[in-house]
Amino acid sequence: MNDHSRRSGGFTPGRVDVISMGCSKNLVDSERLLRRLRAKGYHSVHDSAEPCGEWVMVNTCGFIGDAKEESINLILQLSEAKAEGRIGHIAVMGCLSERYLAELEEEIGEVDLWYGKFNWNLFIDQLPDRSSQLPQEPHPWERDLTTPEWSAYLKISEGCNRFCAFCAIPLITGRHTSRPRQEILDEVRHLVAKGVKEFNIIAQDLSSYGLDLSGESQLAQLIDEMASIPGVEWIRLHYAYPADFPMEILDVMRRRPNVCNYLDIALQHIADPVLANMRRHIDKEGTLRLIEEIRRRVPGIRLRTTLMTGFPGEGEKEFAELLDFVRTVRFDRMGAFAYCEEEGTWGARHLTDSIPEEVKQQRLQQLMDLQEEIALELNTELIGSTVRVLIESNDPSDPDSTATGRTQWDSPEVDPEVIVSGCTARPGEFVDVHITGAQPFELLGHVVDSTQEDSRN
C-alpha cells in the first residue's frame, strides 16, 4: 500500500506512521517495531513530515525537560490531526510513557493506546493481521533500518546501575541488562548480509556489558569477536562510563584495525566537589589517570566526552577548574549542557539547584567557545595528511558534485564531516582523502589519486 491509496481528506488504511523522539537507543526500538509491522502486513513509514496513517505510534523521550516537552507537544499536535480525520488512531510508547504513564493517560485522553519502553510488542499483538501470507515471526533483534544501508546502531544492553545524582535513566530503564553475546553476533552477521559496514555500538552504560551475565565485563570479548566477522569495516564505541572502565577493550582497539580509534566516554565534570555531588564513583585523580592510560594504550585515539555546567557545588573555582581541564586534555570531540533538575533523581531530592539559569548558560557558552578553538587547532594539524573516509552523500554522475563523508573518528550526526572534492565514489564506499583545509567542525580535502600514490611508492 502507498500514499496513493489515501482516502481524500482522511488517513491511509493499513499504514502505520512511527515517529522516533530522542536518542539512538530509542531509534533501534522503532526499527524493531517497523520490522514487526511489516511482517504483519502493514505499510510502515518512519518520521514522515506529514503522518497520515491509520495508526501513528510516537516513541517518546523522557530524559530531560526539553525532550519531554517536545514529546508532549507532538502528541498534542497529533491529537488535533486525529480530530480533523487526518490520522486514524494514536499510540504512544517509549521513555516518557514508561515513567509517567498514569499522569499522561489522565491528561491526554485522545491517545488510544499507551505502552512503556519495553511492552510495545503488545501493540503488534492488538493489530489485526493484514498479511496475505502466513506470517513468519522475525527474530527479536530483526529490524528495518532507518539509517543509511551501510550504517547501523547496535544496542548491546539496556538500563543502568550507576544512579548518578542528575540522571533519570535508571528510573526509566531499570537495572542494567546485557544482551547475550551470541544473539548480538547473530544480529551483526544478519546486518552484514544486508550491506551494513559500520556498527555504532550503543548502551546506557557500555562499561558494564556482561557483568550481569558472568560477573565480569565481556565488552572486550564481544568486540573482538565482532571484529572477526567478514564485512565489518568499522566498529565505534559509544557511552562508556569512566568508573570501573574495562581496560581490556583498549587492547582490542589497538590490535583490531576495524575497531575505530574512537571512544565516547561521558565525564560530566572534573572538580572533586562536583563529582562527589554527582555521585560519579570517580574523582579528578582517577579521571586524569584513566585518560592518560587510554591514550597510552591506543596512540592516536580520539576521545569524545560530555560535560555539564551549573550542577550544585560548581562555584567559580570549580568552573575554572573545568575550563582548565578542557584546555589541558584537549578533547577531540565534546558536547556540553547546562544542568536541569529532574524530578525523582537523587540530586532533586537531596541538593539545591541554586545556580541561576543565566549563569549556567554563560558557563556553557564559555565552555563551548573554548572547545571550538581546540577543535580548530586539532583539525588544522590534520592538513597534509591522508585519511580514510566513508562517503555518505554524493552524485557520482555530476563532475561538479561535492561529496561529504566521515572518518573513523566521527560518529553519525554528532561529529564533524569531511567535504570531499573530486570524488566519484558512491555513498557507502570508502575513499582515501588528502586533507587540504580545516574548520572547527569540518575538514576539507580531495580524493587521493591512486595512480600517483602508486608511482610514489
Short mmCIF file of C-alpha atoms in Angstrom, two decimals:
data_model
loop_
_atom_site.label_atom_id
_atom_site.label_comp_id
_atom_site.label_asym_id
_atom_site.label_seq_id
_atom_site.Cartn_x
_atom_site.Cartn_y
_atom_site.Cartn_z
CA MET A 1 0.00 0.00 0.00
CA ASN A 2 1.27 3.51 -0.77
CA ASP A 3 0.17 7.09 -0.25
CA HIS A 4 -1.94 7.00 -3.43
CA SER A 5 -4.41 4.76 -1.56
CA ARG A 6 -5.04 7.53 0.96
CA ARG A 7 -8.69 8.45 1.21
CA SER A 8 -9.42 12.03 0.14
CA GLY A 9 -9.15 14.24 3.21
CA GLY A 10 -8.57 11.26 5.50
CA PHE A 11 -6.00 8.76 6.67
CA THR A 12 -4.46 5.82 4.81
CA PRO A 13 -5.86 2.43 5.87
CA GLY A 14 -3.15 -0.13 6.59
CA ARG A 15 -0.47 2.48 7.10
CA VAL A 16 1.32 2.98 10.43
CA ASP A 17 3.48 6.05 10.98
CA VAL A 18 6.26 5.57 13.52
CA ILE A 19 7.85 8.73 14.90
CA SER A 20 11.05 8.47 16.96
CA MET A 21 11.98 11.03 19.59
CA GLY A 22 15.26 11.18 21.48
CA CYS A 23 18.33 9.02 21.23
CA SER A 24 19.72 6.29 19.00
CA LYS A 25 18.70 3.67 21.57
CA ASN A 26 15.07 4.69 21.03
CA LEU A 27 15.66 4.55 17.29
CA VAL A 28 16.66 0.89 17.50
CA ASP A 29 13.35 0.11 19.25
CA SER A 30 11.48 1.93 16.48
CA GLU A 31 13.33 -0.07 13.84
CA ARG A 32 12.31 -3.31 15.52
CA LEU A 33 8.72 -2.11 15.62
CA LEU A 34 8.85 -1.27 11.89
CA ARG A 35 10.04 -4.79 11.10
CA ARG A 36 7.20 -6.39 13.05
CA LEU A 37 4.64 -4.15 11.43
CA ARG A 38 5.88 -5.19 8.01
CA ALA A 39 5.72 -8.86 8.99
CA LYS A 40 2.07 -8.36 9.87
CA GLY A 41 1.27 -6.81 6.50
CA TYR A 42 1.27 -3.11 7.38
CA HIS A 43 2.85 -0.29 5.40
CA SER A 44 5.03 1.41 7.98
CA VAL A 45 6.62 4.82 7.49
CA HIS A 46 9.28 6.35 9.73
CA ASP A 47 9.38 10.03 10.71
CA SER A 48 7.10 11.29 7.95
CA ALA A 49 6.76 15.07 7.75
CA GLU A 50 3.02 14.57 7.27
CA PRO A 51 1.76 11.48 9.13
CA CYS A 52 -1.43 10.14 7.60
CA GLY A 53 -1.63 6.58 8.88
CA GLU A 54 -4.44 4.53 10.24
CA TRP A 55 -2.21 4.48 13.29
CA VAL A 56 0.57 6.83 14.44
CA MET A 57 2.98 5.45 17.04
CA VAL A 58 5.10 8.01 18.91
CA ASN A 59 8.27 6.64 20.51
CA THR A 60 8.83 9.27 23.20
CA CYS A 61 11.89 10.58 25.03
CA GLY A 62 11.77 11.34 28.75
CA PHE A 63 15.41 12.09 29.55
CA ILE A 64 15.39 15.87 30.16
CA GLY A 65 12.79 18.60 30.38
CA ASP A 66 13.11 19.88 26.81
CA ALA A 67 12.81 16.36 25.37
CA LYS A 68 9.73 15.63 27.49
CA GLU A 69 8.09 18.85 26.36
CA GLU A 70 8.86 18.08 22.71
CA SER A 71 7.26 14.63 23.00
CA ILE A 72 4.12 16.00 24.67
CA ASN A 73 3.77 18.79 22.10
CA LEU A 74 3.96 16.25 19.28
CA ILE A 75 1.25 14.10 20.88
CA LEU A 76 -0.98 17.17 21.21
CA GLN A 77 -0.41 18.07 17.54
CA LEU A 78 -1.33 14.52 16.54
CA SER A 79 -4.46 14.78 18.69
CA GLU A 80 -5.54 17.71 16.54
CA ALA A 81 -4.78 15.73 13.37
CA LYS A 82 -6.89 12.86 14.70
CA ALA A 83 -9.79 15.21 15.47
CA GLU A 84 -9.60 16.52 11.90
CA GLY A 85 -9.56 13.00 10.46
CA ARG A 86 -6.04 13.27 9.01
CA ILE A 87 -4.88 10.26 11.03
CA GLY A 88 -6.85 7.36 12.47
CA HIS A 89 -5.54 6.46 15.91
CA ILE A 90 -2.65 7.41 18.20
CA ALA A 91 -0.41 5.08 20.20
CA VAL A 92 2.46 6.10 22.45
CA MET A 93 5.49 4.15 23.69
CA GLY A 94 8.98 4.89 24.99
CA CYS A 95 10.71 6.53 27.91
CA LEU A 96 8.20 9.29 28.67
CA SER A 97 5.24 6.94 28.92
CA GLU A 98 7.32 4.37 30.81
CA ARG A 99 7.86 6.91 33.55
CA TYR A 100 4.65 8.99 33.52
CA LEU A 101 2.03 6.56 32.20
CA ALA A 102 -0.69 7.26 34.79
CA GLU A 103 -0.37 11.05 34.50
CA LEU A 104 -0.33 11.01 30.70
CA GLU A 105 -3.36 8.72 30.45
CA GLU A 106 -5.30 11.12 32.65
CA GLU A 107 -4.21 14.30 30.87
CA ILE A 108 -4.25 13.26 27.19
CA GLY A 109 -7.39 11.30 26.51
CA GLU A 110 -7.03 11.48 22.72
CA VAL A 111 -4.36 8.75 22.76
CA ASP A 112 -5.91 5.37 22.01
CA LEU A 113 -3.19 3.03 23.30
CA TRP A 114 -0.37 3.59 25.78
CA TYR A 115 2.77 1.47 26.21
CA GLY A 116 6.00 1.87 28.09
CA LYS A 117 9.54 1.32 26.86
CA PHE A 118 9.52 -2.47 26.99
CA ASN A 119 6.00 -3.72 26.23
CA TRP A 120 5.43 -2.19 22.78
CA ASN A 121 5.15 -5.71 21.29
CA LEU A 122 1.62 -5.71 22.72
CA PHE A 123 0.75 -3.11 20.08
CA ILE A 124 1.60 -5.62 17.34
CA ASP A 125 -0.49 -8.29 19.06
CA GLN A 126 -3.51 -5.96 19.15
CA LEU A 127 -3.42 -5.16 15.44
CA PRO A 128 -5.39 -7.39 13.06
CA ASP A 129 -3.27 -9.39 10.63
CA ARG A 130 -3.21 -7.83 7.15
CA SER A 131 -0.69 -10.19 5.54
CA SER A 132 -1.88 -12.37 2.69
CA GLN A 133 0.78 -14.92 3.55
CA LEU A 134 1.32 -16.98 6.66
CA PRO A 135 3.33 -14.55 8.83
CA GLN A 136 6.88 -15.55 9.70
CA GLU A 137 7.82 -14.26 13.14
CA PRO A 138 11.03 -12.19 12.91
CA HIS A 139 13.89 -12.78 15.31
CA PRO A 140 13.59 -10.41 18.29
CA TRP A 141 16.59 -8.43 17.03
CA GLU A 142 15.45 -8.07 13.41
CA ARG A 143 14.64 -4.54 12.30
CA ASP A 144 14.08 -2.28 9.31
CA LEU A 145 16.94 0.19 9.33
CA THR A 146 16.14 3.88 9.19
CA THR A 147 19.83 4.76 8.91
CA PRO A 148 21.74 4.56 5.61
CA GLU A 149 22.00 0.95 4.45
CA TRP A 150 25.75 0.80 5.19
CA SER A 151 25.49 2.01 8.79
CA ALA A 152 23.60 0.79 11.87
CA TYR A 153 23.34 1.40 15.59
CA LEU A 154 23.78 -1.76 17.64
CA LYS A 155 22.31 -1.75 21.15
CA ILE A 156 24.08 -4.29 23.35
CA SER A 157 22.42 -3.65 26.71
CA GLU A 158 19.62 -1.73 28.38
CA GLY A 159 19.42 0.05 31.71
CA CYS A 160 21.96 1.38 34.20
CA ASN A 161 23.00 0.61 37.78
CA ARG A 162 25.03 3.79 38.37
CA PHE A 163 22.30 6.12 39.71
CA CYS A 164 24.17 9.38 39.12
CA ALA A 165 22.56 12.22 41.03
CA PHE A 166 21.38 14.12 37.95
CA CYS A 167 20.20 11.24 35.77
CA ALA A 168 16.69 9.83 35.38
CA ILE A 169 17.71 6.97 33.08
CA PRO A 170 17.73 4.24 35.79
CA LEU A 171 14.26 5.40 36.86
CA ILE A 172 13.06 4.76 33.30
CA THR A 173 15.06 1.78 32.07
CA GLY A 174 15.62 -0.11 35.31
CA ARG A 175 18.70 -2.15 36.15
CA HIS A 176 21.42 -2.87 33.63
CA THR A 177 20.64 -5.90 31.45
CA SER A 178 23.10 -7.20 28.85
CA ARG A 179 22.01 -8.94 25.69
CA PRO A 180 23.52 -12.42 25.20
CA ARG A 181 26.76 -12.20 23.25
CA GLN A 182 25.76 -14.82 20.68
CA GLU A 183 22.49 -13.03 19.95
CA ILE A 184 24.39 -9.81 19.24
CA LEU A 185 26.82 -11.60 16.93
CA ASP A 186 23.93 -13.22 15.06
CA GLU A 187 22.43 -9.76 14.55
CA VAL A 188 25.75 -8.42 13.24
CA ARG A 189 26.02 -11.25 10.70
CA HIS A 190 22.45 -10.61 9.61
CA LEU A 191 23.13 -6.90 9.14
CA VAL A 192 26.37 -7.50 7.27
CA ALA A 193 24.46 -9.73 4.85
CA LYS A 194 22.14 -6.74 4.23
CA GLY A 195 25.09 -4.47 3.43
CA VAL A 196 25.92 -2.84 6.76
CA LYS A 197 29.62 -1.95 7.08
CA GLU A 198 29.67 0.43 10.04
CA PHE A 199 28.44 -0.54 13.51
CA ASN A 200 27.96 2.13 16.17
CA ILE A 201 27.81 0.27 19.48
CA ILE A 202 25.43 1.88 21.98
CA ALA A 203 24.21 1.30 25.52
CA GLN A 204 23.30 3.40 28.53
CA ASP A 205 26.48 2.04 30.14
CA LEU A 206 28.90 0.34 27.77
CA SER A 207 31.43 -0.30 30.54
CA SER A 208 29.10 -2.70 32.37
CA TYR A 209 28.37 -5.00 29.45
CA GLY A 210 28.43 -8.62 30.60
CA LEU A 211 28.65 -8.01 34.33
CA ASP A 212 25.12 -9.33 34.85
CA LEU A 213 25.83 -12.35 32.64
CA SER A 214 29.06 -13.64 34.14
CA GLY A 215 30.17 -11.30 36.92
CA GLU A 216 32.86 -9.71 34.75
CA SER A 217 32.99 -7.40 31.75
CA GLN A 218 32.52 -9.13 28.39
CA LEU A 219 32.90 -5.99 26.28
CA ALA A 220 36.40 -6.79 25.01
CA GLN A 221 35.44 -10.35 24.08
CA LEU A 222 32.27 -9.18 22.31
CA ILE A 223 34.04 -6.52 20.24
CA ASP A 224 36.93 -8.86 19.42
CA GLU A 225 34.52 -11.49 18.11
CA MET A 226 32.51 -8.89 16.23
CA ALA A 227 35.67 -7.59 14.56
CA SER A 228 36.35 -11.11 13.23
CA ILE A 229 33.12 -11.19 11.21
CA PRO A 230 33.87 -10.66 7.48
CA GLY A 231 32.32 -7.47 6.17
CA VAL A 232 32.55 -5.50 9.41
CA GLU A 233 34.56 -2.44 8.38
CA TRP A 234 34.12 -0.07 11.32
CA ILE A 235 33.11 -0.62 14.95
CA ARG A 236 32.71 2.51 17.05
CA LEU A 237 32.10 2.58 20.82
CA HIS A 238 29.64 4.94 22.49
CA TYR A 239 28.64 5.83 26.04
CA ALA A 240 31.30 4.23 28.20
CA TYR A 241 31.31 5.03 31.91
CA PRO A 242 34.62 6.15 33.50
CA ALA A 243 34.33 4.25 36.80
CA ASP A 244 35.30 0.57 36.50
CA PHE A 245 36.23 1.09 32.86
CA PRO A 246 37.14 -2.26 31.18
CA MET A 247 40.75 -1.62 30.16
CA GLU A 248 40.89 -4.81 28.05
CA ILE A 249 38.83 -3.11 25.34
CA LEU A 250 41.79 -0.80 24.66
CA ASP A 251 43.97 -3.75 23.69
CA VAL A 252 41.29 -4.91 21.25
CA MET A 253 41.03 -1.40 19.82
CA ARG A 254 44.80 -1.20 19.30
CA ARG A 255 45.03 -4.69 17.77
CA ARG A 256 41.96 -4.68 15.54
CA PRO A 257 42.14 -2.28 12.56
CA ASN A 258 38.34 -2.29 12.11
CA VAL A 259 37.70 -1.15 15.69
CA CYS A 260 37.78 2.64 15.33
CA ASN A 261 40.25 4.61 17.41
CA TYR A 262 37.33 6.47 18.96
CA LEU A 263 35.73 6.38 22.38
CA ASP A 264 32.66 8.23 23.60
CA ILE A 265 33.00 8.47 27.39
CA ALA A 266 30.88 10.97 29.33
CA LEU A 267 32.93 12.54 32.15
CA GLN A 268 30.50 15.32 33.18
CA HIS A 269 32.98 17.31 35.32
CA ILE A 270 36.46 17.28 36.84
CA ALA A 271 36.21 19.17 40.16
CA ASP A 272 36.07 16.76 43.10
CA PRO A 273 33.24 18.55 44.99
CA VAL A 274 31.04 18.44 41.88
CA LEU A 275 31.92 14.83 41.05
CA ALA A 276 31.07 13.85 44.62
CA ASN A 277 27.70 15.63 44.44
CA MET A 278 27.05 13.97 41.10
CA ARG A 279 27.75 10.53 42.64
CA ARG A 280 30.03 9.64 39.73
CA HIS A 281 32.06 7.00 41.62
CA ILE A 282 35.34 8.54 40.38
CA ASP A 283 37.40 11.59 41.36
CA LYS A 284 39.67 14.01 39.50
CA GLU A 285 42.82 11.96 40.00
CA GLY A 286 41.13 8.79 38.78
CA THR A 287 39.73 10.60 35.73
CA LEU A 288 43.10 12.03 34.71
CA ARG A 289 44.76 8.65 35.23
CA LEU A 290 42.13 6.96 33.05
CA ILE A 291 42.56 9.45 30.19
CA GLU A 292 46.33 9.06 30.34
CA GLU A 293 46.07 5.26 30.23
CA ILE A 294 43.58 5.29 27.33
CA ARG A 295 45.87 7.48 25.26
CA ARG A 296 48.93 5.46 26.19
CA ARG A 297 47.38 2.14 25.17
CA VAL A 298 45.77 3.44 21.96
CA PRO A 299 48.03 6.03 20.35
CA GLY A 300 46.05 8.41 18.16
CA ILE A 301 42.70 7.66 19.77
CA ARG A 302 40.04 10.37 19.52
CA LEU A 303 38.05 10.99 22.69
CA ARG A 304 34.51 12.36 22.76
CA THR A 305 33.06 13.44 26.07
CA THR A 306 30.04 15.21 27.53
CA LEU A 307 30.35 17.83 30.26
CA MET A 308 27.83 19.67 32.42
CA THR A 309 27.76 23.20 33.77
CA GLY A 310 25.82 24.52 36.73
CA PHE A 311 25.47 21.39 38.84
CA PRO A 312 25.13 22.06 42.59
CA GLY A 313 28.58 22.60 44.09
CA GLU A 314 30.01 24.27 40.98
CA GLY A 315 31.27 27.64 42.15
CA GLU A 316 33.58 29.94 40.19
CA LYS A 317 36.60 27.94 41.38
CA GLU A 318 35.13 24.62 40.24
CA PHE A 319 34.12 26.04 36.87
CA ALA A 320 37.60 27.48 36.34
CA GLU A 321 38.92 24.01 37.11
CA LEU A 322 36.61 22.56 34.44
CA LEU A 323 37.85 25.08 31.85
CA ASP A 324 41.46 24.29 32.73
CA PHE A 325 40.69 20.56 32.38
CA VAL A 326 39.28 21.03 28.87
CA ARG A 327 42.19 23.31 27.92
CA THR A 328 44.74 20.77 29.13
CA VAL A 329 43.20 17.49 27.96
CA ARG A 330 42.10 18.87 24.55
CA PHE A 331 39.20 16.58 23.76
CA ASP A 332 38.81 15.80 20.08
CA ARG A 333 35.02 15.90 20.33
CA MET A 334 32.92 17.41 23.11
CA GLY A 335 29.31 18.14 23.90
CA ALA A 336 28.00 20.02 26.93
CA PHE A 337 24.74 21.03 28.54
CA ALA A 338 23.51 23.06 31.48
CA TYR A 339 22.15 21.18 34.48
CA CYS A 340 18.38 20.84 34.64
CA GLU A 341 16.91 19.28 37.76
CA GLU A 342 14.98 16.09 37.03
CA GLU A 343 12.28 15.06 39.48
CA GLY A 344 12.84 11.82 41.31
CA THR A 345 16.61 11.85 40.94
CA TRP A 346 18.96 11.84 43.92
CA GLY A 347 20.02 15.39 43.10
CA ALA A 348 16.46 16.67 43.03
CA ARG A 349 15.77 15.05 46.40
CA HIS A 350 18.96 15.98 48.24
CA LEU A 351 20.60 19.01 46.57
CA THR A 352 19.50 22.59 45.97
CA ASP A 353 19.56 23.81 42.37
CA SER A 354 20.74 27.27 43.39
CA ILE A 355 22.83 28.39 40.40
CA PRO A 356 20.86 30.87 38.27
CA GLU A 357 19.97 29.70 34.77
CA GLU A 358 21.76 32.66 33.17
CA VAL A 359 24.98 31.69 34.98
CA LYS A 360 24.64 28.09 33.78
CA GLN A 361 24.18 29.28 30.20
CA GLN A 362 27.10 31.73 30.37
CA ARG A 363 29.37 28.97 31.61
CA LEU A 364 28.09 26.63 28.93
CA GLN A 365 28.89 29.20 26.24
CA GLN A 366 32.40 29.73 27.64
CA LEU A 367 32.99 26.00 27.62
CA MET A 368 31.82 25.54 24.02
CA ASP A 369 33.76 28.60 22.80
CA LEU A 370 36.91 27.07 24.27
CA GLN A 371 36.16 23.72 22.65
CA GLU A 372 35.66 25.39 19.27
CA GLU A 373 39.16 26.85 19.50
CA ILE A 374 40.61 23.45 20.41
CA ALA A 375 38.68 21.69 17.65
CA LEU A 376 40.05 24.10 15.04
CA GLU A 377 43.60 23.60 16.30
CA LEU A 378 43.28 19.80 16.24
CA ASN A 379 41.69 19.79 12.78
CA THR A 380 44.39 22.12 11.44
CA GLU A 381 47.01 19.58 12.50
CA LEU A 382 45.46 17.12 10.03
CA ILE A 383 46.15 19.34 6.99
CA GLY A 384 48.55 17.48 4.69
CA SER A 385 47.60 14.04 5.98
CA THR A 386 45.60 11.34 4.20
CA VAL A 387 42.61 9.80 5.94
CA ARG A 388 40.12 7.08 5.08
CA VAL A 389 36.62 8.45 4.62
CA LEU A 390 33.24 6.75 4.40
CA ILE A 391 31.25 8.66 1.77
CA GLU A 392 27.71 9.47 2.89
CA SER A 393 26.38 11.75 0.17
CA ASN A 394 27.50 12.26 -3.42
CA ASP A 395 26.29 12.32 -7.00
CA PRO A 396 29.00 10.45 -8.97
CA SER A 397 27.34 11.39 -12.29
CA ASP A 398 27.87 15.12 -11.62
CA PRO A 399 31.55 16.13 -12.10
CA ASP A 400 30.92 19.29 -10.06
CA SER A 401 29.33 17.43 -7.16
CA THR A 402 30.93 17.75 -3.74
CA ALA A 403 30.77 14.67 -1.55
CA THR A 404 30.52 14.52 2.22
CA GLY A 405 31.74 11.74 4.47
CA ARG A 406 33.17 10.82 7.85
CA THR A 407 36.44 9.47 9.20
CA GLN A 408 36.71 6.64 11.73
CA TRP A 409 36.89 9.40 14.37
CA ASP A 410 33.43 10.76 13.55
CA SER A 411 30.14 9.32 14.72
CA PRO A 412 26.99 9.96 12.63
CA GLU A 413 25.04 13.17 13.27
CA VAL A 414 27.11 14.46 16.20
CA ASP A 415 30.67 14.67 14.85
CA PRO A 416 32.39 16.62 12.04
CA GLU A 417 32.11 15.83 8.35
CA VAL A 418 34.72 15.77 5.60
CA ILE A 419 33.88 17.78 2.47
CA VAL A 420 35.49 15.93 -0.44
CA SER A 421 36.13 17.26 -3.94
CA GLY A 422 36.94 15.14 -6.98
CA CYS A 423 35.03 12.18 -5.61
CA THR A 424 33.32 9.62 -7.86
CA ALA A 425 32.58 7.14 -5.08
CA ARG A 426 29.01 6.23 -4.28
CA PRO A 427 27.53 6.70 -0.81
CA GLY A 428 28.59 3.79 1.37
CA GLU A 429 32.04 3.43 -0.26
CA PHE A 430 35.40 4.23 1.32
CA VAL A 431 37.99 6.56 -0.23
CA ASP A 432 41.36 7.97 0.80
CA VAL A 433 41.20 11.74 1.16
CA HIS A 434 44.09 14.22 1.29
CA ILE A 435 43.17 16.93 3.82
CA THR A 436 43.71 20.46 2.48
CA GLY A 437 41.69 22.64 4.83
CA ALA A 438 40.13 22.72 8.26
CA GLN A 439 37.32 24.42 10.13
CA PRO A 440 36.33 23.82 13.76
CA PHE A 441 33.80 21.14 12.90
CA GLU A 442 34.66 20.29 9.30
CA LEU A 443 37.57 19.03 7.22
CA LEU A 444 38.16 19.79 3.54
CA GLY A 445 40.03 17.56 1.11
CA HIS A 446 40.23 15.81 -2.22
CA VAL A 447 40.37 12.17 -3.21
CA VAL A 448 43.89 10.77 -3.45
CA ASP A 449 44.88 9.83 -7.00
CA SER A 450 45.75 6.15 -6.58
CA THR A 451 47.97 6.15 -9.70
CA GLN A 452 50.05 8.99 -8.31
CA GLU A 453 50.25 7.26 -4.95
CA ASP A 454 51.48 4.07 -6.64
CA SER A 455 54.20 6.00 -8.52
CA ARG A 456 55.46 7.48 -5.26
CA ASN A 457 55.76 4.06 -3.55
#
